[in-house]
């Protein structure tokens, strides 16, 4: 610990080049994997997506014979096994928020930006690392929920196979929706910079906005409901759009809806990046 | 080398830094002095590119922070506010910073060793004491082996051993030819570490000179005189051009005459002296003199509060502050 015993040596000449995305991507990955909240939110996502999907399909299988014909009409085994995606959207949002808000909450952002003052670069790398982690986790979970759910349904009810029309799209698409919603949450946290505030905004936009919409005339609801993230997500995770139509309004096709979702995420991320560049850290 | 050119920073109506210009040169410890709230931390955050100035500029080695190609190799900073995730281990905190610059793992171990944290490298930073957290912050500052280092109140909250360690480190780093800029609201702290001081009050530059000159240049040279015949000596001293003020302990404080002159006068007039001590204003007093002027400048719009440490905190309501 004696200062004299350790020579730091004279300041070295600078290496050629410039800091850049490769180092920053590595750094963001290290940051993400070295805090416990990442692991816990991922565990919560597993419980939400796979656990709820398993429970929903098991209950359906158990009650199928005693259920009336009404329950059987339009039964979508794919959507049933993806029932946990709804809660999964909230949990992945928590992860997206925390990845950014924890930097501000703990002051780590000052260390981060001292090392890499290019703030849009920091945001882009953070979002990219998050997107990869969220995408891999979400796809594993939606496919896991699908196969587990169909195994539980088989023998008791009609069930789906991945090769049936629309099924692979629903399962893979549900994972994509989770990923993009997580990015949306990350963007909100970049703008708001506080965990509680960002979570409130995220849950508000996801869940409360559709409720508020109910105060408006039905004709207006029908025009607007299809743009709600929650509706787009639910629609993506189903194979039969007619059955899952909300309030009777026409829906966007799954991929058009997904395009809107991506646009929402892009808007909040770009606004977040601009604010980050302009504001004091 | 750090340069500030007419640096100005406002927070809403608070003018935190007011067209501040100074240079911090390599090879010495430059103290950055000012009462609490005078704008030291703000200036450092602006130099580090974290807060954006409203006017003027701050340069490190001739470039604004945001234009540095390898910031960690040029500047390191221990700022006032914590910049560490409590859930991350000391090693991982440094490692994630190292990765941005392609700094090797062995260098992380090296700085952990330098600050004496090797044994707790795998412990989460949230469990660290204040001193350990400060050491981790210093390790982060040294990670890229930078030629410029900023320390914002580095000894705050440290025990005497820690304070001594930081002082020794600062002197050592300056001895290697680095540029060391260290803030404090205590002149006595700077007296022990700094070669040069930049003094600010209410965000404005008050003094920028070597520590020795700051003391020598102080108007406060005086002589402490103790005598049972004060009523005889006082008119004699005043007649010879001195100024006499009664001290708190029954002594007299004489300014404007040397100790020799006072002694001679006493001898000539048969006055018995019990004490005759030439005194120089301490660094602390020199500092208080300087900053008191700055605080009183602007009169009633300056709210002053004396904090527990006896240091003076000032708030300048905006608008009127210029
Ligand atoms: N982020 C901020 N928002 C608003 N006011 C601030 C902020 N940072 C500092 N200030 C104000 O700027 C002035 C200078 O503060 P600071 O730089 O912390 O002084 P010092 O470090 O010398 O104690 C104070 O009046 C303080 O209240
Ligand atoms: Mg301060």
Coordinates of C-alpha atoms and ligand atoms in Angstrom, one line a residue:
Chain A
X1 CA 0.0 0.0 0.0
X2 CA 3.0 2.2 0.3
X3 CA 2.9 4.7 -2.6
X4 CA 6.6 4.8 -3.2
X5 CA 6.8 1.1 -3.5
X6 CA 4.7 1.1 -6.7
X7 CA 6.0 3.1 -9.6
X8 CA 3.4 4.2 -12.0
X9 CA 6.0 5.1 -14.5
X10 CA 5.9 8.2 -16.6
X11 CA 2.8 8.9 -18.7
X12 CA 3.0 6.8 -21.8
X13 CA 2.5 8.1 -25.4
X14 CA -1.1 7.7 -26.5
X15 CA -2.0 4.6 -28.5
X16 CA -3.0 5.2 -32.1
X17 CA -6.7 5.6 -33.0
X18 CA -9.6 6.3 -30.9
X19 CA -11.9 4.6 -28.4
X20 CA -14.8 3.0 -30.2
X21 CA -17.8 0.7 -30.3
X22 CA -15.9 -2.6 -29.8
X23 CA -14.6 -1.7 -26.4
X24 CA -17.8 -0.1 -25.4
X25 CA -19.8 -3.2 -26.4
X26 CA -17.5 -5.3 -24.2
X27 CA -17.9 -2.8 -21.4
X28 CA -21.7 -2.8 -21.6
X29 CA -21.8 -6.6 -21.6
X30 CA -19.6 -6.7 -18.5
X31 CA -21.8 -4.1 -16.8
X32 CA -24.9 -6.1 -17.7
X33 CA -23.6 -9.5 -16.5
X34 CA -22.0 -8.2 -13.3
X35 CA -25.1 -6.9 -11.5
X36 CA -27.5 -9.2 -9.8
X37 CA -30.6 -7.4 -11.0
X38 CA -30.0 -8.8 -14.6
X39 CA -30.1 -12.3 -13.4
X40 CA -33.2 -11.8 -11.2
X41 CA -35.1 -10.1 -13.9
X42 CA -34.2 -12.9 -16.3
X43 CA -35.4 -15.4 -13.8
X44 CA -38.6 -13.5 -13.4
X45 CA -39.0 -13.5 -17.2
X46 CA -38.7 -17.3 -17.3
X47 CA -41.3 -17.6 -14.6
X48 CA -43.6 -15.2 -16.4
X49 CA -43.3 -16.6 -19.9
X50 CA -42.7 -20.3 -19.4
X51 CA -44.4 -20.7 -16.0
X52 CA -47.6 -18.9 -16.9
X53 CA -47.7 -20.6 -20.3
X54 CA -47.4 -24.0 -18.6
X55 CA -50.1 -23.3 -16.0
X56 CA -52.5 -21.9 -18.7
X57 CA -52.1 -24.9 -20.9
X58 CA -52.3 -27.4 -18.1
X59 CA -55.5 -25.9 -16.8
X60 CA -57.0 -25.8 -20.3
X61 CA -56.1 -29.5 -20.8
X62 CA -57.6 -30.5 -17.5
X63 CA -60.9 -28.6 -18.0
X64 CA -61.3 -29.3 -21.7
X65 CA -63.8 -32.2 -21.4
X66 CA -65.9 -30.4 -18.9
X67 CA -66.0 -27.2 -20.8
X68 CA -68.8 -26.2 -23.1
X69 CA -68.6 -25.9 -26.8
X70 CA -68.3 -22.1 -26.5
X71 CA -64.9 -22.6 -24.9
X72 CA -63.8 -24.7 -27.8
X73 CA -64.7 -22.3 -30.6
X74 CA -61.7 -20.6 -31.9
X75 CA -59.4 -22.2 -29.5
X76 CA -55.8 -21.1 -30.3
X77 CA -53.4 -23.6 -28.7
X78 CA -50.4 -21.4 -29.8
X79 CA -51.8 -18.3 -28.1
X80 CA -52.7 -20.3 -25.0
X81 CA -49.1 -21.5 -24.6
X82 CA -47.9 -17.9 -25.0
X83 CA -50.2 -16.6 -22.4
X84 CA -47.2 -15.6 -20.2
X85 CA -45.9 -13.2 -22.8
X86 CA -48.3 -10.6 -21.4
X87 CA -46.6 -10.5 -18.0
X88 CA -43.3 -11.1 -19.7
X89 CA -43.7 -7.7 -21.4
X90 CA -43.7 -6.1 -18.0
X91 CA -40.7 -8.0 -16.7
X92 CA -38.6 -7.4 -19.8
X93 CA -39.5 -3.7 -19.4
X94 CA -38.1 -3.7 -15.9
X95 CA -34.8 -5.1 -17.2
X96 CA -34.7 -2.5 -20.0
X97 CA -35.4 0.3 -17.5
X98 CA -32.8 -0.9 -15.0
X99 CA -30.0 -1.3 -17.5
X100 CA -30.1 2.4 -18.0
X101 CA -31.6 3.9 -14.8
X102 CA -29.1 2.0 -12.6
X103 CA -26.3 4.0 -14.3
X104 CA -28.0 7.3 -13.2
X105 CA -29.2 6.0 -9.9
X106 CA -25.8 4.9 -8.8
X107 CA -23.7 7.6 -10.5
X108 CA -21.9 5.0 -12.7
X109 CA -22.9 7.1 -15.6
X110 CA -20.2 9.6 -14.6
X111 CA -17.5 6.8 -14.8
X112 CA -19.0 5.6 -18.0
X113 CA -19.1 9.0 -19.7
X114 CA -15.6 9.9 -18.4
X115 CA -14.2 6.9 -20.2
X116 CA -16.4 7.3 -23.3
X117 CA -17.7 10.9 -23.8
X118 CA -19.5 10.1 -27.0
X119 CA -22.9 9.7 -25.4
X120 CA -24.9 8.5 -28.4
X121 CA -22.2 5.8 -28.8
X122 CA -22.7 4.7 -25.2
X123 CA -26.5 4.5 -25.7
X124 CA -26.2 2.6 -29.0
X125 CA -23.8 0.1 -27.5
X126 CA -26.0 -0.3 -24.4
X127 CA -29.1 -0.8 -26.4
X128 CA -27.3 -3.3 -28.8
X129 CA -26.1 -5.4 -25.9
X130 CA -29.4 -5.3 -24.2
X131 CA -31.2 -6.2 -27.5
X132 CA -29.0 -9.3 -28.0
X133 CA -29.5 -10.5 -24.5
X134 CA -33.2 -9.8 -24.6
X135 CA -33.6 -11.4 -28.0
X136 CA -31.8 -14.6 -27.1
X137 CA -33.6 -14.9 -23.8
X138 CA -37.0 -14.1 -25.2
X139 CA -36.8 -16.5 -28.2
X140 CA -35.6 -19.3 -25.9
X141 CA -38.5 -18.6 -23.6
X142 CA -41.2 -18.2 -26.2
X143 CA -40.1 -21.4 -28.0
X144 CA -39.8 -23.1 -24.6
X145 CA -43.3 -22.0 -23.6
X146 CA -44.7 -23.1 -26.9
X147 CA -43.2 -26.6 -26.9
X148 CA -43.9 -27.2 -23.2
X149 CA -47.5 -25.9 -23.6
X150 CA -48.2 -28.1 -26.6
X151 CA -46.9 -31.1 -24.8
X152 CA -49.3 -30.4 -22.0
X153 CA -52.2 -29.9 -24.3
X154 CA -51.5 -32.9 -26.4
X155 CA -53.9 -35.8 -25.7
X156 CA -56.5 -33.6 -24.2
X157 CA -57.2 -30.8 -26.7
X158 CA -56.3 -29.8 -30.2
X159 CA -52.7 -28.7 -30.3
X160 CA -50.4 -26.8 -32.6
X161 CA -47.2 -27.8 -34.3
X162 CA -44.5 -25.3 -35.3
X163 CA -45.0 -26.0 -39.0
X164 CA -48.6 -25.1 -39.1
X165 CA -49.4 -21.7 -40.8
X166 CA -48.7 -18.7 -38.6
X167 CA -47.4 -20.7 -35.6
X168 CA -43.7 -20.1 -36.1
X169 CA -44.4 -16.4 -36.8
X170 CA -46.4 -16.2 -33.6
X171 CA -43.8 -17.9 -31.4
X172 CA -40.7 -16.1 -32.9
X173 CA -42.7 -12.9 -33.2
X174 CA -43.7 -12.9 -29.5
X175 CA -39.9 -13.1 -28.7
X176 CA -39.3 -10.1 -31.0
X177 CA -42.1 -8.1 -29.4
X178 CA -40.5 -8.7 -26.0
X179 CA -37.1 -7.6 -27.2
X180 CA -38.5 -4.4 -28.8
X181 CA -40.6 -3.6 -25.8
X182 CA -37.5 -3.9 -23.6
X183 CA -35.7 -1.5 -25.9
X184 CA -38.6 0.9 -25.6
X185 CA -38.3 0.7 -21.8
X186 CA -34.6 1.4 -22.1
X187 CA -35.3 4.4 -24.2
X188 CA -37.8 5.7 -21.7
X189 CA -35.3 5.3 -18.9
X190 CA -32.7 7.3 -20.9
X191 CA -35.2 10.1 -21.1
X192 CA -36.5 9.9 -17.6
X193 CA -33.3 8.7 -15.8
X194 CA -35.1 7.5 -12.7
X195 CA -36.1 3.8 -12.1
X196 CA -39.5 4.5 -10.6
X197 CA -40.4 7.2 -13.1
X198 CA -39.4 5.2 -16.1
X199 CA -41.2 2.1 -14.9
X200 CA -44.3 4.1 -14.2
X201 CA -44.1 5.6 -17.7
X202 CA -43.6 2.2 -19.3
X203 CA -46.4 0.5 -17.4
X204 CA -48.6 3.5 -18.1
X205 CA -48.0 3.4 -21.8
X206 CA -48.4 -0.4 -22.0
X207 CA -51.4 -1.0 -19.7
X208 CA -53.0 2.2 -18.6
X209 CA -53.3 3.9 -22.0
X210 CA -55.7 1.2 -23.4
X211 CA -57.8 1.7 -20.3
X212 CA -57.9 5.4 -20.7
X213 CA -58.9 4.8 -24.3
X214 CA -62.2 3.3 -23.0
X215 CA -63.3 6.7 -21.9
X216 CA -63.5 7.7 -25.6
X217 CA -66.3 7.0 -28.1
X218 CA -66.3 3.5 -29.5
X219 CA -65.6 4.6 -33.1
X220 CA -62.5 6.4 -31.9
X221 CA -61.4 3.4 -29.9
X222 CA -61.7 1.2 -33.0
X223 CA -59.4 3.5 -34.9
X224 CA -56.8 3.8 -32.3
X225 CA -56.7 0.5 -30.4
X226 CA -54.7 -1.3 -33.1
X227 CA -51.7 1.0 -32.4
X228 CA -51.4 0.1 -28.7
X229 CA -48.2 -1.9 -27.9
X230 CA -50.2 -4.4 -25.8
X231 CA -52.6 -5.1 -28.6
X232 CA -49.8 -5.4 -31.2
X233 CA -48.1 -7.9 -28.9
X234 CA -51.1 -10.0 -28.2
X235 CA -52.0 -10.1 -31.8
X236 CA -48.5 -11.2 -32.8
X237 CA -48.6 -14.0 -30.2
X238 CA -51.8 -15.5 -31.8
X239 CA -52.4 -17.5 -35.0
X240 CA -56.0 -16.5 -35.4
X241 CA -56.4 -12.7 -35.6
X242 CA -60.2 -12.6 -35.7
X243 CA -60.7 -14.3 -32.4
X244 CA -58.3 -11.9 -30.7
X245 CA -59.6 -8.7 -32.2
X246 CA -60.0 -6.1 -29.4
X247 CA -63.2 -4.3 -29.1
X248 CA -64.2 -5.2 -32.6
X249 CA -61.8 -2.8 -34.3
X250 CA -59.7 -4.0 -37.2
X251 CA -56.2 -4.9 -36.3
X252 CA -52.9 -4.3 -38.1
X253 CA -51.3 -7.3 -39.6
X254 CA -48.8 -8.8 -37.2
X255 CA -45.7 -7.5 -39.0
X256 CA -47.1 -4.1 -39.7
X257 CA -48.0 -3.9 -36.0
X258 CA -44.5 -5.0 -35.2
X259 CA -43.2 -2.2 -37.5
X260 CA -45.1 0.3 -35.4
X261 CA -43.6 -1.1 -32.2
X262 CA -40.1 -0.8 -33.6
X263 CA -40.9 2.8 -34.6
X264 CA -42.0 3.6 -31.0
X265 CA -38.8 2.1 -29.6
X266 CA -36.7 4.0 -32.2
X267 CA -38.4 7.3 -31.4
X268 CA -37.8 7.0 -27.6
X269 CA -34.2 5.9 -28.2
X270 CA -33.4 8.7 -30.5
X271 CA -35.0 11.3 -28.2
X272 CA -33.1 9.7 -25.3
X273 CA -29.9 9.9 -27.3
X274 CA -30.4 13.6 -28.1
X275 CA -31.3 14.5 -24.6
X276 CA -28.3 12.5 -23.3
X277 CA -26.0 14.4 -25.6
X278 CA -27.4 17.8 -24.6
X279 CA -28.0 17.4 -20.8
X280 CA -25.5 17.4 -18.0
X281 CA -24.6 13.9 -16.9
Chain B
X1 CA -2.2 20.6 -18.6
X2 CA -5.7 21.9 -17.9
X3 CA -6.9 25.3 -19.2
X4 CA -10.2 27.0 -18.4
X5 CA -11.1 30.0 -20.5
X6 CA -13.9 32.3 -19.3
X7 CA -15.7 29.2 -18.0
X8 CA -19.3 30.0 -17.1
X9 CA -21.9 27.6 -15.8
X10 CA -25.5 28.3 -14.6
X11 CA -28.0 26.0 -12.9
X12 CA -31.3 27.6 -13.4
X13 CA -30.8 30.9 -11.6
X14 CA -27.7 29.9 -9.8
X15 CA -24.5 31.2 -11.4
X16 CA -22.2 28.4 -10.2
X17 CA -19.1 29.3 -12.2
X18 CA -18.6 32.9 -13.4
X19 CA -16.1 33.5 -16.3
X20 CA -13.4 31.5 -14.7
X21 CA -10.0 31.4 -16.3
X22 CA -6.9 29.5 -15.1
X23 CA -4.2 27.1 -16.1
X24 CA -3.1 24.0 -14.2
X25 CA 0.5 23.1 -15.1
X26 CA 2.2 19.7 -15.0
X27 CA 4.8 18.6 -12.4
X28 CA 3.1 20.2 -9.4
X29 CA 0.1 19.9 -7.2
X30 CA -2.3 22.7 -7.9
X31 CA -4.8 23.2 -5.1
X32 CA -8.3 24.4 -6.0
X33 CA -9.6 26.3 -3.1
X34 CA -12.9 27.9 -2.2
X35 CA -15.6 27.8 0.4
X36 CA -18.4 25.3 0.1
X37 CA -20.6 26.2 -2.8
X38 CA -18.0 28.3 -4.6
X39 CA -18.2 26.2 -7.7
X40 CA -15.2 23.8 -7.4
X41 CA -17.1 20.6 -8.1
X42 CA -19.0 22.2 -10.9
X43 CA -15.8 23.4 -12.5
X44 CA -14.4 19.9 -12.3
X45 CA -17.5 18.3 -13.8
X46 CA -17.3 20.8 -16.7
X47 CA -13.6 20.0 -17.2
X48 CA -14.5 16.3 -17.3
X49 CA -17.1 17.0 -20.0
X50 CA -19.9 15.8 -17.8
X51 CA -21.6 19.1 -17.4
X52 CA -21.8 21.4 -20.4
X53 CA -20.6 25.0 -19.9
X54 CA -22.9 27.9 -20.7
X55 CA -19.9 29.9 -21.8
X56 CA -16.2 29.6 -22.3
X57 CA -14.3 26.3 -22.6
X58 CA -12.2 23.9 -20.7
X59 CA -9.3 22.1 -22.3
X60 CA -7.2 19.1 -21.4
X61 CA -3.9 18.8 -23.1
X62 CA -5.3 21.4 -25.6
X63 CA -8.5 19.6 -26.4
X64 CA -12.1 19.7 -25.0
X65 CA -12.9 16.5 -23.1
X66 CA -15.3 15.2 -25.7
X67 CA -12.6 15.4 -28.4
X68 CA -10.0 13.3 -26.5
X69 CA -9.2 10.1 -28.4
X70 CA -8.4 8.0 -25.3
X71 CA -9.9 9.9 -22.3
X72 CA -8.7 7.4 -19.7
X73 CA -5.1 7.6 -20.9
X74 CA -5.2 11.4 -20.7
X75 CA -7.3 12.2 -17.6
X76 CA -8.4 10.5 -14.5
X77 CA -10.8 12.0 -11.9
X78 CA -12.1 11.3 -8.5
X79 CA -15.2 13.4 -8.4
X80 CA -17.3 14.4 -5.5
X81 CA -20.3 12.2 -6.0
X82 CA -20.1 8.4 -6.0
X83 CA -19.7 6.9 -9.5
X84 CA -19.8 3.2 -8.5
X85 CA -22.7 0.6 -8.7
X86 CA -22.9 -0.8 -5.1
X87 CA -23.8 -4.3 -6.5
X88 CA -20.7 -4.6 -8.7
X89 CA -17.4 -5.8 -7.4
X90 CA -14.4 -3.5 -7.3
X91 CA -12.7 -5.6 -10.0
X92 CA -15.7 -5.5 -12.3
X93 CA -16.1 -1.8 -11.9
X94 CA -12.5 -1.2 -13.0
X95 CA -12.8 -4.0 -15.7
X96 CA -15.8 -2.5 -17.4
X97 CA -13.9 0.8 -17.6
X98 CA -10.7 -0.9 -18.8
X99 CA -12.5 -2.6 -21.6
X100 CA -13.6 0.7 -23.2
X101 CA -9.9 1.4 -23.8
X102 CA -8.6 -2.1 -24.4
X103 CA -6.7 -1.9 -21.1
X104 CA -5.4 -5.3 -20.0
X105 CA -6.5 -7.2 -16.9
X106 CA -3.1 -7.0 -15.3
X107 CA -3.4 -3.2 -15.2
X108 CA -6.6 -3.6 -13.2
X109 CA -4.9 -5.8 -10.7
X110 CA -2.0 -3.3 -10.6
X111 CA -4.1 -0.3 -9.7
X112 CA -6.1 -2.4 -7.2
X113 CA -2.8 -3.3 -5.6
X114 CA -1.6 0.3 -5.7
X115 CA -4.6 1.5 -3.7
X116 CA -4.5 -1.5 -1.4
X117 CA -7.8 -3.1 -2.5
X118 CA -6.4 -6.4 -3.9
X119 CA -7.8 -8.4 -1.1
X120 CA -11.3 -7.1 -1.5
X121 CA -11.3 -7.0 -5.3
X122 CA -14.1 -9.6 -5.5
X123 CA -16.3 -7.8 -2.9
X124 CA -19.2 -5.7 -3.9
X125 CA -18.5 -2.0 -3.7
X126 CA -21.7 -1.4 -1.7
X127 CA -20.0 -3.1 1.3
X128 CA -17.0 -0.8 1.2
X129 CA -16.3 1.8 3.8
X130 CA -16.0 5.4 2.8
X131 CA -12.2 5.2 2.6
X132 CA -12.3 2.0 0.5
X133 CA -14.8 3.6 -1.9
X134 CA -12.5 6.6 -2.1
X135 CA -9.6 4.3 -2.9
X136 CA -11.6 2.5 -5.6
X137 CA -12.4 5.9 -7.1
X138 CA -8.7 6.7 -7.1
X139 CA -7.9 3.3 -8.7
X140 CA -10.4 4.1 -11.5
X141 CA -8.7 7.5 -12.0
X142 CA -5.2 5.9 -12.3
X143 CA -6.4 3.0 -14.5
X144 CA -5.4 4.5 -17.8
X145 CA -2.1 5.9 -16.4
X146 CA -3.2 9.5 -17.3
X147 CA -1.0 12.5 -17.3
X148 CA -3.7 14.7 -15.9
X149 CA -5.5 13.9 -12.6
X150 CA -8.4 15.7 -10.9
X151 CA -9.4 15.0 -7.3
X152 CA -12.5 16.6 -5.8
X153 CA -12.1 16.8 -2.0
X154 CA -10.2 13.5 -1.9
X155 CA -9.6 13.5 1.9
X156 CA -13.2 14.2 2.9
X157 CA -14.3 11.7 5.4
X158 CA -11.0 9.8 5.5
X159 CA -9.2 8.8 8.7
X160 CA -5.7 10.4 9.4
X161 CA -4.0 7.4 7.9
X162 CA -6.0 7.7 4.7
X163 CA -5.4 11.5 4.6
X164 CA -1.7 10.9 4.8
X165 CA -1.9 8.3 2.1
X166 CA -3.7 10.6 -0.3
X167 CA -1.3 13.4 0.3
X168 CA 1.7 11.2 -0.3
X169 CA 0.1 9.9 -3.5
X170 CA -0.6 13.3 -4.8
X171 CA 2.9 14.5 -4.2
X172 CA 4.2 11.3 -5.8
X173 CA 2.1 11.7 -8.9
X174 CA 3.2 15.3 -9.3
X175 CA 6.8 14.2 -8.8
X176 CA 6.3 12.0 -11.9
X177 CA 5.5 15.1 -13.9
X178 CA 1.8 14.7 -14.0
X179 CA -0.7 17.5 -13.7
X180 CA -2.5 17.3 -10.4
X181 CA -5.6 19.4 -9.7
X182 CA -7.0 18.9 -6.2
X183 CA -9.9 20.7 -4.6
X184 CA -10.5 21.5 -1.0
X185 CA -12.4 24.0 1.1
X186 CA -9.6 23.9 3.7
X187 CA -6.5 25.9 3.2
X188 CA -4.7 24.0 5.8
X189 CA -5.1 20.9 3.7
X190 CA -3.6 22.6 0.7
X191 CA -0.7 24.0 2.7
X192 CA 0.5 20.5 3.2
X193 CA 0.0 19.2 -0.4
X194 CA -0.1 22.0 -2.9
X195 CA 2.6 24.0 -4.6
X196 CA 0.2 26.4 -6.3
X197 CA -3.3 27.4 -5.6
X198 CA -6.2 28.6 -7.6
X199 CA -8.7 30.3 -5.2
X200 CA -12.3 30.9 -6.1
X201 CA -15.2 32.5 -4.4
X202 CA -18.8 32.5 -5.8
X203 CA -17.5 31.0 -9.0
X204 CA -15.0 33.7 -9.6
X205 CA -11.2 33.7 -9.6
X206 CA -9.7 35.3 -6.5
X207 CA -6.1 34.2 -6.7
X208 CA -3.9 32.1 -8.8
X209 CA -0.4 31.9 -7.4
X210 CA 2.2 29.8 -5.6
X211 CA 1.2 28.8 -2.0
X212 CA 4.2 30.6 -0.6
X213 CA 3.4 33.8 -2.3
X214 CA -0.1 33.7 -1.2
X215 CA 1.0 33.7 2.4
X216 CA 3.8 36.2 2.0
X217 CA 1.5 38.5 0.1
X218 CA -1.1 38.5 2.8
X219 CA -1.5 41.9 4.4
X220 CA -1.8 40.2 7.7
X221 CA 1.6 40.5 9.2
X222 CA 1.4 41.5 12.9
X223 CA 3.2 41.4 16.2
X224 CA 1.7 40.0 19.3
X225 CA 2.7 42.1 22.4
X226 CA 2.0 41.3 26.0
X227 CA 2.8 44.0 28.6
X228 CA 1.5 45.1 32.0
X229 CA 1.9 48.7 30.8
X230 CA -0.4 48.7 27.8
X231 CA -1.7 52.2 28.6
X232 CA 1.9 53.5 28.2
X233 CA 2.9 51.5 25.2
X234 CA -0.2 52.1 23.1
X235 CA 0.1 55.8 22.5
X236 CA 3.9 55.4 21.8
X237 CA 3.2 52.7 19.2
X238 CA 0.4 54.7 17.6
X239 CA 2.7 57.8 17.6
X240 CA 5.3 55.8 15.7
X241 CA 2.7 54.8 13.0
X242 CA 1.5 51.5 14.3
X243 CA -2.0 50.3 14.8
X244 CA -3.0 48.6 18.0
X245 CA -5.9 46.2 18.6
X246 CA -6.6 44.5 21.9
X247 CA -6.3 40.8 21.6
X248 CA -8.8 38.4 23.2
X249 CA -6.3 37.1 25.8
X250 CA -5.2 40.6 27.1
X251 CA -2.4 40.9 24.6
X252 CA -2.1 43.6 22.0
X253 CA -2.0 43.0 18.3
X254 CA 0.2 45.5 16.6
X255 CA 0.3 46.0 12.8
X256 CA 2.4 48.4 10.8
X257 CA 5.6 48.1 12.9
X258 CA 8.2 45.4 13.1
X259 CA 8.9 43.5 16.3
X260 CA 12.3 45.2 16.5
X261 CA 10.8 48.7 16.3
X262 CA 8.3 47.8 19.0
X263 CA 11.0 46.4 21.2
X264 CA 13.2 49.5 20.8
X265 CA 10.2 51.8 21.5
X266 CA 9.4 49.9 24.7
X267 CA 13.0 50.1 25.8
X268 CA 13.2 53.8 25.2
X269 CA 10.1 54.4 27.3
X270 CA 10.9 51.9 30.0
X271 CA 8.0 49.7 29.3
X272 CA 8.3 46.1 30.5
X273 CA 7.4 43.4 27.8
X274 CA 6.3 39.9 28.7
X275 CA 5.9 38.8 25.1
X276 CA 6.9 40.1 21.7
X277 CA 6.0 37.7 18.9
X278 CA 6.2 38.5 15.2
X279 CA 3.3 36.6 13.5
X280 CA 2.3 36.0 10.0
X281 CA -1.3 35.3 9.0
X282 CA -1.7 31.5 8.7
X283 CA -2.7 30.1 5.4
X284 CA -6.1 29.6 6.7
X285 CA -6.3 33.3 7.6
X286 CA -4.9 34.3 4.2
X287 CA -7.6 32.2 2.6
X288 CA -10.3 33.6 4.8
X289 CA -9.2 37.1 4.0
X290 CA -9.3 36.4 0.3
X291 CA -12.7 34.7 0.3
X292 CA -14.3 37.1 2.8
X293 CA -13.7 39.8 0.3
X294 CA -15.3 37.8 -2.4
X295 CA -18.3 37.0 -0.2
X296 CA -18.8 40.6 0.8
X297 CA -18.5 41.8 -2.7
X298 CA -22.0 42.0 -3.9
X299 CA -23.3 42.8 -0.4
X300 CA -26.7 41.8 0.7
X301 CA -27.4 39.3 -2.1
X302 CA -25.0 36.8 -0.6
X303 CA -26.4 34.5 2.0
X304 CA -23.7 33.1 4.3
X305 CA -24.0 30.3 6.6
X306 CA -21.2 28.8 8.7
X307 CA -21.2 25.1 8.5
X308 CA -20.0 22.7 11.2
X309 CA -16.5 22.7 9.9
X310 CA -16.4 26.4 10.3
X311 CA -16.1 26.8 6.5
X312 CA -18.2 29.4 4.8
X313 CA -20.9 28.4 2.4
X314 CA -22.3 30.9 0.0
X315 CA -25.2 31.0 -2.3
X316 CA -25.4 33.6 -4.9
X317 CA -29.0 34.1 -6.0
X318 CA -28.8 34.4 -9.8
X319 CA -29.3 37.3 -12.0
X320 CA -27.8 39.8 -9.6
X321 CA -24.7 37.7 -9.3
X322 CA -22.8 39.1 -12.2
Ligands
LIG1 N1 -26.5 20.0 -10.5 C1 -26.8 21.2 -9.9 N2 -28.0 21.7 -10.0 C2 -28.3 22.9 -9.4 N3 -27.4 23.6 -8.7 C3 -26.1 23.2 -8.6 C4 -25.8 21.9 -9.2 N4 -24.5 21.7 -8.9 C5 -24.1 22.7 -8.2 N5 -25.0 23.6 -8.0 C6 -24.9 24.9 -7.3 O1 -23.8 25.6 -7.8 C7 -23.0 26.2 -6.8 C8 -21.6 25.6 -6.8 O2 -21.7 24.3 -6.3 P1 -20.4 23.3 -6.3 O3 -19.8 23.4 -7.6 O4 -20.9 22.0 -5.8 O5 -19.5 24.0 -5.2 P2 -18.2 23.5 -4.4 O6 -17.8 22.2 -5.0 O7 -17.2 24.5 -4.4 O8 -18.7 23.3 -3.0 C9 -23.8 26.0 -5.5 O9 -24.6 27.1 -5.3 C10 -24.7 24.8 -5.8 O10 -25.8 24.8 -5.1
LIG2 MG1 -17.7 20.4 -4.0

